[in-house]
PDB file of C-alpha atoms in Angstrom:
ATOM      1  CA  UNK T   8     -16.405  -7.428  -4.463  1.00  0.00           C
ATOM      2  CA  UNK T   9     -13.676  -4.902  -4.933  1.00  0.00           C
ATOM      3  CA  UNK T  10     -10.880  -5.704  -7.338  1.00  0.00           C
ATOM      4  CA  UNK T  11      -8.023  -3.708  -8.804  1.00  0.00           C
ATOM      5  CA  UNK T  12      -6.075  -5.041 -11.774  1.00  0.00           C
ATOM      6  CA  UNK T  13      -2.758  -4.006 -13.250  1.00  0.00           C
ATOM      7  CA  UNK T  14      -0.410  -5.501 -15.786  1.00  0.00           C
ATOM      8  CA  UNK T  15       2.657  -6.924 -14.079  1.00  0.00           C
ATOM      9  CA  UNK T  16       5.537  -5.597 -16.190  1.00  0.00           C
ATOM     10  CA  UNK T  17       6.441  -2.614 -18.349  1.00  0.00           C
ATOM     11  CA  UNK T  18       9.777  -1.912 -19.997  1.00  0.00           C
ATOM     12  CA  UNK T  19      10.699   1.433 -21.570  1.00  0.00           C
ATOM     13  CA  UNK T  20      13.810   3.244 -22.754  1.00  0.00           C
ATOM     14  CA  UNK T  21      15.203   6.200 -20.836  1.00  0.00           C
ATOM     15  CA  UNK T  22      13.657   9.442 -22.093  1.00  0.00           C
ATOM     16  CA  UNK T  23      10.475   7.781 -23.353  1.00  0.00           C
ATOM     17  CA  UNK T  24       7.076   8.185 -21.693  1.00  0.00           C
ATOM     18  CA  UNK T  25       5.736   5.352 -19.548  1.00  0.00           C
ATOM     19  CA  UNK T  26       2.036   4.638 -19.187  1.00  0.00           C
ATOM     20  CA  UNK T  27       0.916   2.337 -16.396  1.00  0.00           C
ATOM     21  CA  UNK T  28      -2.704   1.221 -16.491  1.00  0.00           C
ATOM     22  CA  UNK T  29      -5.119   0.106 -13.814  1.00  0.00           C
ATOM     23  CA  UNK T  30      -8.747  -0.985 -13.776  1.00  0.00           C
ATOM     24  CA  UNK T  31     -10.978  -1.101 -10.735  1.00  0.00           C
ATOM     25  CA  UNK T  32     -14.452  -2.386 -10.026  1.00  0.00           C
ATOM     26  CA  UNK T  33     -15.854  -0.339  -7.159  1.00  0.00           C
ATOM     27  CA  UNK T  34     -17.741   2.642  -8.566  1.00  0.00           C
ATOM     28  CA  UNK T  35     -18.137   4.102  -5.076  1.00  0.00           C
ATOM     29  CA  UNK T  36     -14.390   4.770  -4.802  1.00  0.00           C
ATOM     30  CA  UNK T  37     -13.730   8.315  -3.707  1.00  0.00           C
ATOM     31  CA  UNK T  38      -9.971   8.552  -4.126  1.00  0.00           C
ATOM     32  CA  UNK T  39      -7.587   6.661  -6.383  1.00  0.00           C
ATOM     33  CA  UNK T  40      -3.893   6.564  -5.592  1.00  0.00           C
ATOM     34  CA  UNK T  41      -0.578   5.773  -7.183  1.00  0.00           C
ATOM     35  CA  UNK T  42       2.194   4.496  -4.928  1.00  0.00           C
ATOM     36  CA  UNK T  43       5.819   3.756  -5.840  1.00  0.00           C
ATOM     37  CA  UNK T  44       7.875   1.008  -4.211  1.00  0.00           C
ATOM     38  CA  UNK T  45      11.631   0.905  -4.735  1.00  0.00           C
ATOM     39  CA  UNK T  46      13.504  -2.347  -4.026  1.00  0.00           C
ATOM     40  CA  UNK T  47      13.563  -3.200  -0.328  1.00  0.00           C
ATOM     41  CA  UNK T  48      11.575  -0.111   0.621  1.00  0.00           C
ATOM     42  CA  UNK T  49       8.065   0.755   1.713  1.00  0.00           C
ATOM     43  CA  UNK T  50       5.417   2.409  -0.406  1.00  0.00           C
ATOM     44  CA  UNK T  51       5.769   6.073  -1.239  1.00  0.00           C
ATOM     45  CA  UNK T  52       2.714   8.060  -2.237  1.00  0.00           C
ATOM     46  CA  UNK T  53       3.239   9.557  -5.696  1.00  0.00           C
ATOM     47  CA  UNK T  54      -0.070  11.194  -6.411  1.00  0.00           C
ATOM     48  CA  UNK T  55      -3.809  10.734  -6.056  1.00  0.00           C
ATOM     49  CA  UNK T  56      -6.950  11.831  -7.820  1.00  0.00           C
ATOM     50  CA  UNK T  57     -10.411  12.482  -6.491  1.00  0.00           C
ATOM     51  CA  UNK T  58     -13.086  10.479  -8.247  1.00  0.00           C
ATOM     52  CA  UNK T  59     -14.867  13.527  -9.666  1.00  0.00           C
ATOM     53  CA  UNK T  60     -11.755  14.601 -11.580  1.00  0.00           C
ATOM     54  CA  UNK T  61     -10.692  13.455 -15.055  1.00  0.00           C
ATOM     55  CA  UNK T  62      -7.059  14.439 -14.967  1.00  0.00           C
ATOM     56  CA  UNK T  63      -4.392  15.584 -12.589  1.00  0.00           C
ATOM     57  CA  UNK T  64      -0.886  16.737 -13.534  1.00  0.00           C
ATOM     58  CA  UNK T  65       2.030  16.954 -11.140  1.00  0.00           C
ATOM     59  CA  UNK T  66       5.384  17.754 -12.787  1.00  0.00           C
ATOM     60  CA  UNK T  67       6.309  14.680 -14.864  1.00  0.00           C
ATOM     61  CA  UNK T  68       3.275  12.717 -13.677  1.00  0.00           C
ATOM     62  CA  UNK T  69      -0.144  12.795 -15.333  1.00  0.00           C
ATOM     63  CA  UNK T  70      -3.058  10.811 -13.943  1.00  0.00           C
ATOM     64  CA  UNK T  71      -6.060  10.143 -16.169  1.00  0.00           C
ATOM     65  CA  UNK T  72      -9.327   8.785 -14.813  1.00  0.00           C
ATOM     66  CA  UNK T  73     -12.105   7.344 -16.963  1.00  0.00           C
ATOM     67  CA  UNK T  74     -14.947   6.726 -14.554  1.00  0.00           C
ATOM     68  CA  UNK T  75     -17.223   5.207 -17.174  1.00  0.00           C
ATOM     69  CA  UNK T  76     -14.694   2.482 -17.949  1.00  0.00           C
ATOM     70  CA  UNK T  77     -13.281   2.406 -14.392  1.00  0.00           C
ATOM     71  CA  UNK T  78      -9.810   2.905 -15.838  1.00  0.00           C
ATOM     72  CA  UNK T  79      -6.944   4.800 -14.244  1.00  0.00           C
ATOM     73  CA  UNK T  80      -3.582   5.512 -15.807  1.00  0.00           C
ATOM     74  CA  UNK T  81      -0.296   7.029 -14.710  1.00  0.00           C
ATOM     75  CA  UNK T  82       1.889   8.645 -17.343  1.00  0.00           C
ATOM     76  CA  UNK T  83       5.510   9.410 -16.499  1.00  0.00           C
ATOM     77  CA  UNK T  84       7.107  11.813 -18.964  1.00  0.00           C
ATOM     78  CA  UNK T  85      10.833  11.633 -19.783  1.00  0.00           C
ATOM     79  CA  UNK T  86      11.247   8.397 -17.822  1.00  0.00           C
ATOM     80  CA  UNK T  87      14.584   8.070 -16.012  1.00  0.00           C
ATOM     81  CA  UNK T  88      16.440   5.036 -14.659  1.00  0.00           C
ATOM     82  CA  UNK T  89      15.563   6.268 -11.168  1.00  0.00           C
ATOM     83  CA  UNK T  90      11.894   5.689 -12.019  1.00  0.00           C
ATOM     84  CA  UNK T  91      12.514   1.926 -12.109  1.00  0.00           C
ATOM     85  CA  UNK T  92      10.284   0.537  -9.351  1.00  0.00           C
ATOM     86  CA  UNK T  93       6.977  -1.193  -8.743  1.00  0.00           C
ATOM     87  CA  UNK T  94       3.944   1.054  -9.116  1.00  0.00           C
ATOM     88  CA  UNK T  95       0.721   0.263  -7.284  1.00  0.00           C
ATOM     89  CA  UNK T  96      -2.654   1.763  -7.907  1.00  0.00           C
ATOM     90  CA  UNK T  97      -5.123   1.692  -5.042  1.00  0.00           C
ATOM     91  CA  UNK T  98      -8.687   2.764  -4.453  1.00  0.00           C
ATOM     92  CA  UNK T  99     -10.289   3.881  -1.233  1.00  0.00           C
ATOM     93  CA  UNK T 100     -13.860   4.517  -0.256  1.00  0.00           C
ATOM     94  CA  UNK T 101     -15.745   5.617   2.799  1.00  0.00           C
ATOM     95  CA  UNK T 102     -16.207   2.212   4.302  1.00  0.00           C
ATOM     96  CA  UNK T 103     -13.731   0.903   6.826  1.00  0.00           C
ATOM     97  CA  UNK T 104     -10.784   2.907   5.630  1.00  0.00           C
ATOM     98  CA  UNK T 105      -9.458   0.159   3.427  1.00  0.00           C
ATOM     99  CA  UNK T 106      -7.175   0.704   0.518  1.00  0.00           C
ATOM    100  CA  UNK T 107      -7.598  -1.932  -2.173  1.00  0.00           C
ATOM    101  CA  UNK T 108      -4.338  -2.416  -4.052  1.00  0.00           C
ATOM    102  CA  UNK T 109      -3.566  -3.750  -7.478  1.00  0.00           C
ATOM    103  CA  UNK T 110      -0.847  -6.359  -7.881  1.00  0.00           C
ATOM    104  CA  UNK T 111       1.714  -3.750  -8.866  1.00  0.00           C
ATOM    105  CA  UNK T 112       3.411  -3.003 -12.200  1.00  0.00           C
ATOM    106  CA  UNK T 113       7.165  -3.430 -12.320  1.00  0.00           C
ATOM    107  CA  UNK T 114       8.605  -0.646 -14.448  1.00  0.00           C
ATOM    108  CA  UNK T 115      12.037  -1.296 -15.930  1.00  0.00           C
ATOM    109  CA  UNK T 116      13.823   1.657 -17.526  1.00  0.00           C
ATOM    110  CA  UNK T 117      16.680   0.767 -19.877  1.00  0.00           C
ATOM    111  CA  UNK T 118      19.410   3.299 -20.647  1.00  0.00           C
TER     112      UNK T 118
ATOM    113  CA  UNK B  13       9.810  13.501  11.891  1.00  0.00           C
ATOM    114  CA  UNK B  14      10.611   9.819  11.355  1.00  0.00           C
ATOM    115  CA  UNK B  15       7.136   9.126   9.929  1.00  0.00           C
ATOM    116  CA  UNK B  16       6.224   5.455  10.309  1.00  0.00           C
ATOM    117  CA  UNK B  17       8.854   3.154  11.780  1.00  0.00           C
ATOM    118  CA  UNK B  18       8.800  -0.630  12.018  1.00  0.00           C
ATOM    119  CA  UNK B  19      10.909  -3.151  13.906  1.00  0.00           C
ATOM    120  CA  UNK B  20      12.464  -5.524  13.190  1.00  0.00           C
ATOM    121  CA  UNK B  21      13.484  -5.145   9.532  1.00  0.00           C
ATOM    122  CA  UNK B  22      14.041  -8.876   9.085  1.00  0.00           C
ATOM    123  CA  UNK B  23      13.013 -11.940  11.081  1.00  0.00           C
ATOM    124  CA  UNK B  24      13.273 -15.697  10.630  1.00  0.00           C
ATOM    125  CA  UNK B  25      10.998 -17.918  12.707  1.00  0.00           C
ATOM    126  CA  UNK B  26      10.393 -21.624  13.002  1.00  0.00           C
ATOM    127  CA  UNK B  27       6.871 -22.973  12.583  1.00  0.00           C
ATOM    128  CA  UNK B  28       4.955 -22.587  15.832  1.00  0.00           C
ATOM    129  CA  UNK B  29       7.057 -19.761  17.259  1.00  0.00           C
ATOM    130  CA  UNK B  30       5.459 -16.472  18.208  1.00  0.00           C
ATOM    131  CA  UNK B  31       6.570 -12.919  17.677  1.00  0.00           C
ATOM    132  CA  UNK B  32       5.345  -9.334  17.703  1.00  0.00           C
ATOM    133  CA  UNK B  33       5.976  -6.802  14.958  1.00  0.00           C
ATOM    134  CA  UNK B  34       6.174  -3.249  16.226  1.00  0.00           C
ATOM    135  CA  UNK B  35       5.007  -0.093  14.490  1.00  0.00           C
ATOM    136  CA  UNK B  36       5.082   3.524  15.610  1.00  0.00           C
ATOM    137  CA  UNK B  37       4.160   6.817  13.968  1.00  0.00           C
ATOM    138  CA  UNK B  38       4.996  10.359  15.034  1.00  0.00           C
ATOM    139  CA  UNK B  39       2.522  12.218  12.816  1.00  0.00           C
ATOM    140  CA  UNK B  40      -0.294  12.280  15.394  1.00  0.00           C
ATOM    141  CA  UNK B  41      -2.433  10.166  13.086  1.00  0.00           C
ATOM    142  CA  UNK B  42      -5.615   8.586  14.383  1.00  0.00           C
ATOM    143  CA  UNK B  43      -5.739   5.528  12.130  1.00  0.00           C
ATOM    144  CA  UNK B  44      -3.196   2.755  11.687  1.00  0.00           C
ATOM    145  CA  UNK B  45      -3.065  -0.336   9.507  1.00  0.00           C
ATOM    146  CA  UNK B  46      -1.217  -3.611   8.995  1.00  0.00           C
ATOM    147  CA  UNK B  47      -0.803  -5.054   5.489  1.00  0.00           C
ATOM    148  CA  UNK B  48       0.998  -8.041   4.093  1.00  0.00           C
ATOM    149  CA  UNK B  49       2.600  -8.073   0.672  1.00  0.00           C
ATOM    150  CA  UNK B  50       2.985 -11.276  -1.289  1.00  0.00           C
ATOM    151  CA  UNK B  51       4.389 -11.621  -4.824  1.00  0.00           C
ATOM    152  CA  UNK B  52       1.816 -10.935  -7.520  1.00  0.00           C
ATOM    153  CA  UNK B  53      -0.904 -10.085  -4.978  1.00  0.00           C
ATOM    154  CA  UNK B  54      -0.384  -6.467  -4.063  1.00  0.00           C
ATOM    155  CA  UNK B  55      -0.987  -5.523  -0.439  1.00  0.00           C
ATOM    156  CA  UNK B  56      -3.768  -7.047   1.617  1.00  0.00           C
ATOM    157  CA  UNK B  57      -5.152  -5.525   4.790  1.00  0.00           C
ATOM    158  CA  UNK B  58      -4.763  -7.678   7.922  1.00  0.00           C
ATOM    159  CA  UNK B  59      -6.145  -5.409  10.660  1.00  0.00           C
ATOM    160  CA  UNK B  60      -6.680  -1.747  11.162  1.00  0.00           C
ATOM    161  CA  UNK B  61      -7.325   0.651  14.007  1.00  0.00           C
ATOM    162  CA  UNK B  62      -9.575   3.593  13.308  1.00  0.00           C
ATOM    163  CA  UNK B  63      -8.562   5.328  16.523  1.00  0.00           C
ATOM    164  CA  UNK B  64      -6.868   4.633  19.831  1.00  0.00           C
ATOM    165  CA  UNK B  65      -8.709   1.860  21.622  1.00  0.00           C
ATOM    166  CA  UNK B  66     -10.361   0.305  18.561  1.00  0.00           C
ATOM    167  CA  UNK B  67      -9.272  -2.444  16.190  1.00  0.00           C
ATOM    168  CA  UNK B  68     -11.066  -4.170  13.313  1.00  0.00           C
ATOM    169  CA  UNK B  69     -10.410  -7.069  10.985  1.00  0.00           C
ATOM    170  CA  UNK B  70      -9.319  -6.495   7.444  1.00  0.00           C
ATOM    171  CA  UNK B  71      -9.232  -8.872   4.508  1.00  0.00           C
ATOM    172  CA  UNK B  72      -6.873 -11.548   5.917  1.00  0.00           C
ATOM    173  CA  UNK B  73      -6.952 -11.486   9.758  1.00  0.00           C
ATOM    174  CA  UNK B  74      -6.668 -15.215  10.500  1.00  0.00           C
ATOM    175  CA  UNK B  75      -3.550 -16.153  12.465  1.00  0.00           C
ATOM    176  CA  UNK B  76      -2.899 -12.594  13.660  1.00  0.00           C
ATOM    177  CA  UNK B  77      -3.772 -10.365  16.595  1.00  0.00           C
ATOM    178  CA  UNK B  78      -3.188  -6.670  17.045  1.00  0.00           C
ATOM    179  CA  UNK B  79      -2.903  -4.167  19.870  1.00  0.00           C
ATOM    180  CA  UNK B  80      -3.300  -0.434  19.621  1.00  0.00           C
ATOM    181  CA  UNK B  81      -1.111   0.351  22.595  1.00  0.00           C
ATOM    182  CA  UNK B  82      -1.593   4.115  22.396  1.00  0.00           C
ATOM    183  CA  UNK B  83      -2.075   6.679  19.655  1.00  0.00           C
ATOM    184  CA  UNK B  84       1.479   6.199  18.383  1.00  0.00           C
ATOM    185  CA  UNK B  85       1.901   2.440  18.453  1.00  0.00           C
ATOM    186  CA  UNK B  86       0.139  -0.466  16.742  1.00  0.00           C
ATOM    187  CA  UNK B  87       1.600  -3.958  17.082  1.00  0.00           C
ATOM    188  CA  UNK B  88       0.914  -7.147  15.143  1.00  0.00           C
ATOM    189  CA  UNK B  89       1.309 -10.522  16.853  1.00  0.00           C
ATOM    190  CA  UNK B  90       1.725 -13.953  15.356  1.00  0.00           C
ATOM    191  CA  UNK B  91       0.887 -16.449  18.107  1.00  0.00           C
ATOM    192  CA  UNK B  92       1.930 -19.600  16.244  1.00  0.00           C
ATOM    193  CA  UNK B  93       3.740 -18.798  13.024  1.00  0.00           C
ATOM    194  CA  UNK B  94       3.073 -20.845   9.895  1.00  0.00           C
ATOM    195  CA  UNK B  95       5.011 -20.962   6.596  1.00  0.00           C
ATOM    196  CA  UNK B  96       1.982 -19.338   4.900  1.00  0.00           C
ATOM    197  CA  UNK B  97       2.744 -16.230   6.954  1.00  0.00           C
ATOM    198  CA  UNK B  98       6.087 -15.743   5.189  1.00  0.00           C
ATOM    199  CA  UNK B  99       5.632 -12.291   3.715  1.00  0.00           C
ATOM    200  CA  UNK B 100       6.624  -8.657   3.897  1.00  0.00           C
ATOM    201  CA  UNK B 101       4.561  -6.788   6.467  1.00  0.00           C
ATOM    202  CA  UNK B 102       3.845  -3.084   6.165  1.00  0.00           C
ATOM    203  CA  UNK B 103       2.422  -0.769   8.759  1.00  0.00           C
ATOM    204  CA  UNK B 104       0.690   2.431   7.645  1.00  0.00           C
ATOM    205  CA  UNK B 105      -1.028   5.377   9.271  1.00  0.00           C
ATOM    206  CA  UNK B 106      -3.423   8.097   8.181  1.00  0.00           C
ATOM    207  CA  UNK B 107      -5.022  11.150   9.804  1.00  0.00           C
ATOM    208  CA  UNK B 108      -8.410   9.413   9.758  1.00  0.00           C
ATOM    209  CA  UNK B 109     -10.279   6.583   8.108  1.00  0.00           C
ATOM    210  CA  UNK B 110     -11.731   6.430   4.634  1.00  0.00           C
ATOM    211  CA  UNK B 111     -10.194   8.763   2.126  1.00  0.00           C
ATOM    212  CA  UNK B 112      -7.225  10.074   4.072  1.00  0.00           C
ATOM    213  CA  UNK B 113      -3.869   9.327   2.508  1.00  0.00           C
ATOM    214  CA  UNK B 114      -1.988   6.463   4.123  1.00  0.00           C
ATOM    215  CA  UNK B 115       1.732   6.700   4.856  1.00  0.00           C
ATOM    216  CA  UNK B 116       3.770   3.518   4.948  1.00  0.00           C
ATOM    217  CA  UNK B 117       6.659   2.219   7.004  1.00  0.00           C
ATOM    218  CA  UNK B 118       9.686   0.479   5.441  1.00  0.00           C
ATOM    219  CA  UNK B 119       8.387  -3.034   6.045  1.00  0.00           C
ATOM    220  CA  UNK B 120       9.383  -6.168   7.971  1.00  0.00           C
ATOM    221  CA  UNK B 121      10.504  -9.176   5.943  1.00  0.00           C
ATOM    222  CA  UNK B 122       9.386 -12.315   7.796  1.00  0.00           C
ATOM    223  CA  UNK B 123      10.352 -15.861   6.863  1.00  0.00           C
ATOM    224  CA  UNK B 124       8.732 -18.835   8.604  1.00  0.00           C
ATOM    225  CA  UNK B 125      10.570 -22.119   8.133  1.00  0.00           C
TER     226      UNK B 125
END
């Protein structure tokens, strides 16, 4: 079945780069997403990557996709305290419209 | 545009009580979804509606019913609440099914005593 795995916690210092990792099992995924959830709020779409791409850059965010290893990462450059949140990766595919979410990685940014 | 709105924001129920969670979107999206979020488990799909007039089960539908009232509104009903249904519930919508990006509401925090 489908499964998406993430590590639960990451702590970095302000100004450093953060790298959040995700592995997935469904090779038929067509899009892979990163969502951000701030405390008490809903999920906000950060970025996504189509499965035939290797990399996507969007300002401070870089998404890398290794299809062979089914590994997705989100790099946040110059991490700020406002980036502290839970980050979810999710995969979707053309069957039923489901998004399969990872457990979420809680990013803590220390000044 | 308000995007996706949900009511109520918080709710406390006793075991066996019923309630309906409301969701509305103003983006003219065809597809709508209900998820629950539990600690350490990410979000799990309860039900979804591909288009007005259709609903389908997701990963964890037991104990829930849904109604797609019109294109804008998709409600989730708990007929007899159980403590295992204590969770944060998120509604989402997307232009269509499959690969379209989903947009989320702010969530409803439900506690069942």
